[in-house]
C-alpha cells in the first residue's frame, strides 16, 4: 500500500496549501473528513481511494462492486490492553490487518513508510480468543492499532485509513535516528484526537 501512504501525505500537504482533494471515482471535491474505498483489484495488492459522500454510499453494501471496492468503515473502538508481543512486533507502535483468509500482517510506522512483517497466525488466533472484539475485524479495511511505546497504553480497532494517517504523521515528524521528541508528541496528539473522534 505504498501508494496509499503517498496519497495521504499528499492530502495532508494539499490541506496545508489549500488545494482541494477529489473523489477518485467521480472527481468531485471531497470534504476533509471524507471516506475511503479499498480497491482490491490493483496490481500488487490493494489501494485506498478517496470517495465523496455520494460514491461512498454506492459501496455501503459489501456486495456492491462485486467486492472490487470495499468501503472502509468508520468504527473506532478502544479495547482493554491486549498483549501483542507474540505477534512479533519489534516496536511499541504497530497495527495489524487481517487478510480475507484470516491471516494477519503486522505493520509499523517508520520514517520510510509502513514496514510490514508476517505475524504468526497461531498467535493471532490466541489473541482473538482472549479479546472477542478482534474476531469482528473486517479483513483489509479495519486494523488493530497498538501504541505501547514510552509508557502508552492504546489498543484500538480502527479503520485502516487511520493507520496510514499515523504513518504519514510519523514520516512527516521523524527527526534523526530515533525520531526525536517531536515525533512522539505528534503521535500522542494523534491518539488524543482518535479518542475524541465519533
mmCIF file of C-alpha atoms in Angstrom:
data_model
loop_
_atom_site.group_PDB
_atom_site.id
_atom_site.type_symbol
_atom_site.label_atom_id
_atom_site.label_comp_id
_atom_site.label_asym_id
_atom_site.label_seq_id
_atom_site.Cartn_x
_atom_site.Cartn_y
_atom_site.Cartn_z
ATOM 1 C CA UNK A 1 0.000 0.000 0.000
ATOM 2 C CA UNK A 2 2.875 2.379 -0.734
ATOM 3 C CA UNK A 3 0.559 4.444 -2.940
ATOM 4 C CA UNK A 4 -1.842 4.810 -0.007
ATOM 5 C CA UNK A 5 0.826 6.450 2.113
ATOM 6 C CA UNK A 6 1.844 8.771 -0.713
ATOM 7 C CA UNK A 7 -1.796 9.743 -1.220
ATOM 8 C CA UNK A 8 -2.315 10.542 2.485
ATOM 9 C CA UNK A 9 0.901 12.561 2.678
ATOM 10 C CA UNK A 10 -0.123 14.450 -0.471
ATOM 11 C CA UNK A 11 -3.597 15.022 1.019
ATOM 12 C CA UNK A 12 -2.071 16.484 4.190
ATOM 13 C CA UNK A 13 0.149 18.761 2.091
ATOM 14 C CA UNK A 14 -2.845 19.803 -0.029
ATOM 15 C CA UNK A 15 -4.764 20.689 3.138
ATOM 16 C CA UNK A 16 -1.898 22.940 4.277
ATOM 17 C CA UNK A 17 -1.677 24.701 0.901
ATOM 18 C CA UNK A 18 -5.422 24.993 0.373
ATOM 19 C CA UNK A 19 -5.512 22.608 -2.605
ATOM 20 C CA UNK A 20 -8.686 20.530 -2.862
ATOM 21 C CA UNK A 21 -8.783 16.731 -2.713
ATOM 22 C CA UNK A 22 -11.079 14.992 -5.173
ATOM 23 C CA UNK A 23 -13.030 11.753 -5.280
ATOM 24 C CA UNK A 24 -11.059 9.085 -7.149
ATOM 25 C CA UNK A 25 -14.245 7.759 -8.741
ATOM 26 C CA UNK A 26 -16.165 10.823 -9.932
ATOM 27 C CA UNK A 27 -13.736 13.735 -9.495
ATOM 28 C CA UNK A 28 -15.967 15.724 -7.111
ATOM 29 C CA UNK A 29 -14.262 17.728 -4.387
ATOM 30 C CA UNK A 30 -14.314 15.794 -1.109
ATOM 31 C CA UNK A 31 -14.682 17.063 2.450
ATOM 32 C CA UNK A 32 -11.674 16.922 4.753
ATOM 33 C CA UNK A 33 -13.246 14.042 6.707
ATOM 34 C CA UNK A 34 -14.201 12.047 3.585
ATOM 35 C CA UNK A 35 -14.437 8.251 3.450
ATOM 36 C CA UNK A 36 -12.152 5.853 1.597
ATOM 37 C CA UNK A 37 -12.668 2.774 -0.546
ATOM 38 C CA UNK A 38 -10.280 -0.156 -0.666
ATOM 39 C CA UNK A 39 -9.639 -1.077 -4.293
ATOM 40 C CA UNK A 40 -8.731 -4.759 -4.153
ATOM 41 C CA UNK A 41 -8.199 -5.033 -7.900
ATOM 42 C CA UNK A 42 -4.948 -3.081 -8.162
ATOM 43 C CA UNK A 43 -1.748 -4.768 -9.303
ATOM 44 C CA UNK A 44 0.309 -5.923 -6.361
ATOM 45 C CA UNK A 45 -2.372 -5.727 -3.725
ATOM 46 C CA UNK A 46 -4.907 -3.185 -2.555
ATOM 47 C CA UNK A 47 -5.093 0.593 -2.684
ATOM 48 C CA UNK A 48 -7.076 3.187 -0.735
ATOM 49 C CA UNK A 49 -9.106 5.634 -2.814
ATOM 50 C CA UNK A 50 -10.771 8.879 -1.721
ATOM 51 C CA UNK A 51 -14.579 8.804 -2.031
ATOM 52 C CA UNK A 52 -17.108 11.613 -1.915
ATOM 53 C CA UNK A 53 -20.283 11.059 0.098
ATOM 54 C CA UNK A 54 -22.341 10.024 -2.954
ATOM 55 C CA UNK A 55 -19.782 7.462 -4.157
ATOM 56 C CA UNK A 56 -19.200 6.083 -0.664
ATOM 57 C CA UNK A 57 -22.951 5.449 -0.328
ATOM 58 C CA UNK A 58 -22.840 3.383 -3.525
ATOM 59 C CA UNK A 59 -20.481 0.948 -1.819
ATOM 60 C CA UNK A 60 -22.097 0.814 1.639
ATOM 61 C CA UNK A 61 -23.315 -2.711 0.810
ATOM 62 C CA UNK A 62 -20.444 -5.227 0.847
ATOM 63 C CA UNK A 63 -21.779 -6.851 -2.323
ATOM 64 C CA UNK A 64 -21.613 -3.589 -4.310
ATOM 65 C CA UNK A 65 -18.956 -3.515 -6.989
ATOM 66 C CA UNK A 66 -18.570 -7.285 -6.885
ATOM 67 C CA UNK A 67 -16.201 -6.919 -3.944
ATOM 68 C CA UNK A 68 -13.702 -4.992 -6.088
ATOM 69 C CA UNK A 69 -14.269 -1.853 -3.982
ATOM 70 C CA UNK A 70 -14.869 -2.071 -0.248
ATOM 71 C CA UNK A 71 -15.951 0.884 1.852
ATOM 72 C CA UNK A 72 -13.593 1.498 4.764
ATOM 73 C CA UNK A 73 -15.783 1.539 7.891
ATOM 74 C CA UNK A 74 -15.767 4.410 10.367
ATOM 75 C CA UNK A 75 -15.829 2.302 13.567
ATOM 76 C CA UNK A 76 -13.324 3.217 16.273
ATOM 77 C CA UNK A 77 -13.372 1.019 19.359
ATOM 78 C CA UNK A 78 -10.968 1.352 22.272
ATOM 79 C CA UNK A 79 -10.024 -2.040 23.710
ATOM 80 C CA UNK A 80 -8.674 -3.185 27.021
ATOM 81 C CA UNK A 81 -4.913 -3.805 26.759
ATOM 82 C CA UNK A 82 -4.013 -6.851 24.684
ATOM 83 C CA UNK A 83 -0.593 -8.492 24.689
ATOM 84 C CA UNK A 84 0.691 -8.379 21.120
ATOM 85 C CA UNK A 85 4.253 -9.497 21.973
ATOM 86 C CA UNK A 86 3.671 -12.973 20.490
ATOM 87 C CA UNK A 87 2.848 -11.365 17.130
ATOM 88 C CA UNK A 88 6.490 -10.336 16.792
ATOM 89 C CA UNK A 89 6.113 -6.547 16.779
ATOM 90 C CA UNK A 90 9.655 -5.152 17.075
ATOM 91 C CA UNK A 91 8.367 -1.769 18.298
ATOM 92 C CA UNK A 92 5.583 -0.467 20.538
ATOM 93 C CA UNK A 93 3.721 1.332 17.754
ATOM 94 C CA UNK A 94 2.162 -1.066 15.260
ATOM 95 C CA UNK A 95 -1.018 -2.102 13.505
ATOM 96 C CA UNK A 96 -2.354 -5.449 12.383
ATOM 97 C CA UNK A 97 -4.579 -6.098 9.377
ATOM 98 C CA UNK A 98 -6.281 -9.415 8.679
ATOM 99 C CA UNK A 99 -6.452 -10.783 5.129
ATOM 100 C CA UNK A 100 -9.593 -12.389 3.678
ATOM 101 C CA UNK A 101 -8.217 -15.828 4.642
ATOM 102 C CA UNK A 102 -7.834 -14.733 8.287
ATOM 103 C CA UNK A 103 -4.036 -14.481 8.353
ATOM 104 C CA UNK A 104 -2.618 -11.320 9.951
ATOM 105 C CA UNK A 105 0.020 -8.936 8.693
ATOM 106 C CA UNK A 106 1.789 -6.546 11.023
ATOM 107 C CA UNK A 107 2.998 -3.058 10.136
ATOM 108 C CA UNK A 108 4.873 -0.380 11.997
ATOM 109 C CA UNK A 109 5.273 3.285 11.065
ATOM 110 C CA UNK A 110 8.781 4.348 10.135
ATOM 111 C CA UNK A 111 10.386 7.389 8.514
ATOM 112 C CA UNK A 112 10.345 5.415 5.249
ATOM 113 C CA UNK A 113 6.654 4.497 5.470
ATOM 114 C CA UNK A 114 4.864 1.413 6.765
ATOM 115 C CA UNK A 115 7.197 -1.534 7.345
ATOM 116 C CA UNK A 116 5.475 -4.906 7.081
ATOM 117 C CA UNK A 117 6.040 -8.363 8.522
ATOM 118 C CA UNK A 118 4.080 -11.605 8.567
ATOM 119 C CA UNK A 119 2.573 -12.048 12.006
ATOM 120 C CA UNK A 120 2.195 -15.541 13.442
ATOM 121 C CA UNK A 121 -1.332 -16.870 12.630
ATOM 122 C CA UNK A 122 -1.432 -19.101 15.725
ATOM 123 C CA UNK A 123 -0.504 -16.183 17.981
ATOM 124 C CA UNK A 124 -3.220 -14.098 16.300
ATOM 125 C CA UNK A 125 -5.862 -16.792 16.943
ATOM 126 C CA UNK A 126 -4.861 -16.929 20.605
ATOM 127 C CA UNK A 127 -5.071 -13.136 20.821
ATOM 128 C CA UNK A 128 -8.566 -13.183 19.258
ATOM 129 C CA UNK A 129 -9.639 -15.918 21.725
ATOM 130 C CA UNK A 130 -8.660 -13.610 24.584
ATOM 131 C CA UNK A 131 -10.219 -10.486 23.039
ATOM 132 C CA UNK A 132 -13.506 -11.348 21.249
ATOM 133 C CA UNK A 133 -13.941 -7.907 19.575
ATOM 134 C CA UNK A 134 -10.904 -8.753 17.412
ATOM 135 C CA UNK A 135 -12.969 -11.514 15.776
ATOM 136 C CA UNK A 136 -15.145 -8.744 14.300
ATOM 137 C CA UNK A 137 -12.293 -7.046 12.392
ATOM 138 C CA UNK A 138 -13.300 -6.593 8.759
ATOM 139 C CA UNK A 139 -10.496 -8.009 6.570
ATOM 140 C CA UNK A 140 -8.397 -5.420 4.789
ATOM 141 C CA UNK A 141 -10.376 -2.382 5.924
ATOM 142 C CA UNK A 142 -10.031 -2.431 9.726
ATOM 143 C CA UNK A 143 -6.980 -2.871 11.934
ATOM 144 C CA UNK A 144 -5.845 -3.451 15.472
ATOM 145 C CA UNK A 145 -3.778 -0.341 16.272
ATOM 146 C CA UNK A 146 -1.433 -0.580 19.267
ATOM 147 C CA UNK A 147 0.687 2.105 20.932
ATOM 148 C CA UNK A 148 2.657 0.909 23.948
ATOM 149 C CA UNK A 149 5.844 2.920 23.361
ATOM 150 C CA UNK A 150 7.064 5.268 26.080
ATOM 151 C CA UNK A 151 4.544 4.006 28.640
ATOM 152 C CA UNK A 152 1.441 4.499 26.475
ATOM 153 C CA UNK A 153 -1.450 2.002 26.614
ATOM 154 C CA UNK A 154 -3.540 2.413 23.478
ATOM 155 C CA UNK A 155 -5.296 -0.569 21.873
ATOM 156 C CA UNK A 156 -7.892 0.225 19.230
ATOM 157 C CA UNK A 157 -9.925 -1.245 16.418
ATOM 158 C CA UNK A 158 -9.800 1.476 13.764
ATOM 159 C CA UNK A 159 -10.426 1.998 10.051
ATOM 160 C CA UNK A 160 -7.270 1.131 8.138
ATOM 161 C CA UNK A 161 -7.029 4.691 6.794
ATOM 162 C CA UNK A 162 -6.415 5.893 10.390
ATOM 163 C CA UNK A 163 -3.315 3.678 10.431
ATOM 164 C CA UNK A 164 -1.974 5.252 7.262
ATOM 165 C CA UNK A 165 -2.680 8.719 8.654
ATOM 166 C CA UNK A 166 -0.500 7.744 11.614
ATOM 167 C CA UNK A 167 2.220 6.502 9.255
ATOM 168 C CA UNK A 168 2.088 9.882 7.475
ATOM 169 C CA UNK A 169 2.426 11.683 10.846
ATOM 170 C CA UNK A 170 5.488 9.614 11.781
ATOM 171 C CA UNK A 171 7.066 10.109 8.380
ATOM 172 C CA UNK A 172 6.471 13.873 8.475
ATOM 173 C CA UNK A 173 7.678 14.443 12.056
ATOM 174 C CA UNK A 174 10.609 11.985 12.323
ATOM 175 C CA UNK A 175 13.998 13.581 13.040
ATOM 176 C CA UNK A 176 17.417 11.926 13.304
ATOM 177 C CA UNK A 177 17.984 8.244 14.033
ATOM 178 C CA UNK A 178 15.499 7.799 16.884
ATOM 179 C CA UNK A 179 12.695 10.083 15.724
ATOM 180 C CA UNK A 180 13.176 12.721 18.404
ATOM 181 C CA UNK A 181 10.677 14.182 20.854
ATOM 182 C CA UNK A 182 8.759 15.923 18.077
ATOM 183 C CA UNK A 183 7.533 12.673 16.532
ATOM 184 C CA UNK A 184 6.360 11.283 19.880
ATOM 185 C CA UNK A 185 4.481 14.489 20.662
ATOM 186 C CA UNK A 186 2.746 14.187 17.280
ATOM 187 C CA UNK A 187 1.918 10.510 17.948
ATOM 188 C CA UNK A 188 0.430 11.431 21.344
ATOM 189 C CA UNK A 189 -1.649 14.152 19.646
ATOM 190 C CA UNK A 190 -2.860 11.612 17.067
ATOM 191 C CA UNK A 191 -4.119 9.264 19.789
ATOM 192 C CA UNK A 192 -5.691 12.119 21.749
ATOM 193 C CA UNK A 193 -7.639 13.103 18.605
ATOM 194 C CA UNK A 194 -8.531 9.479 17.952
ATOM 195 C CA UNK A 195 -10.180 9.301 21.365
ATOM 196 C CA UNK A 196 -12.283 12.379 20.518
ATOM 197 C CA UNK A 197 -13.472 11.236 17.095
ATOM 198 C CA UNK A 198 -17.006 9.825 16.775
#
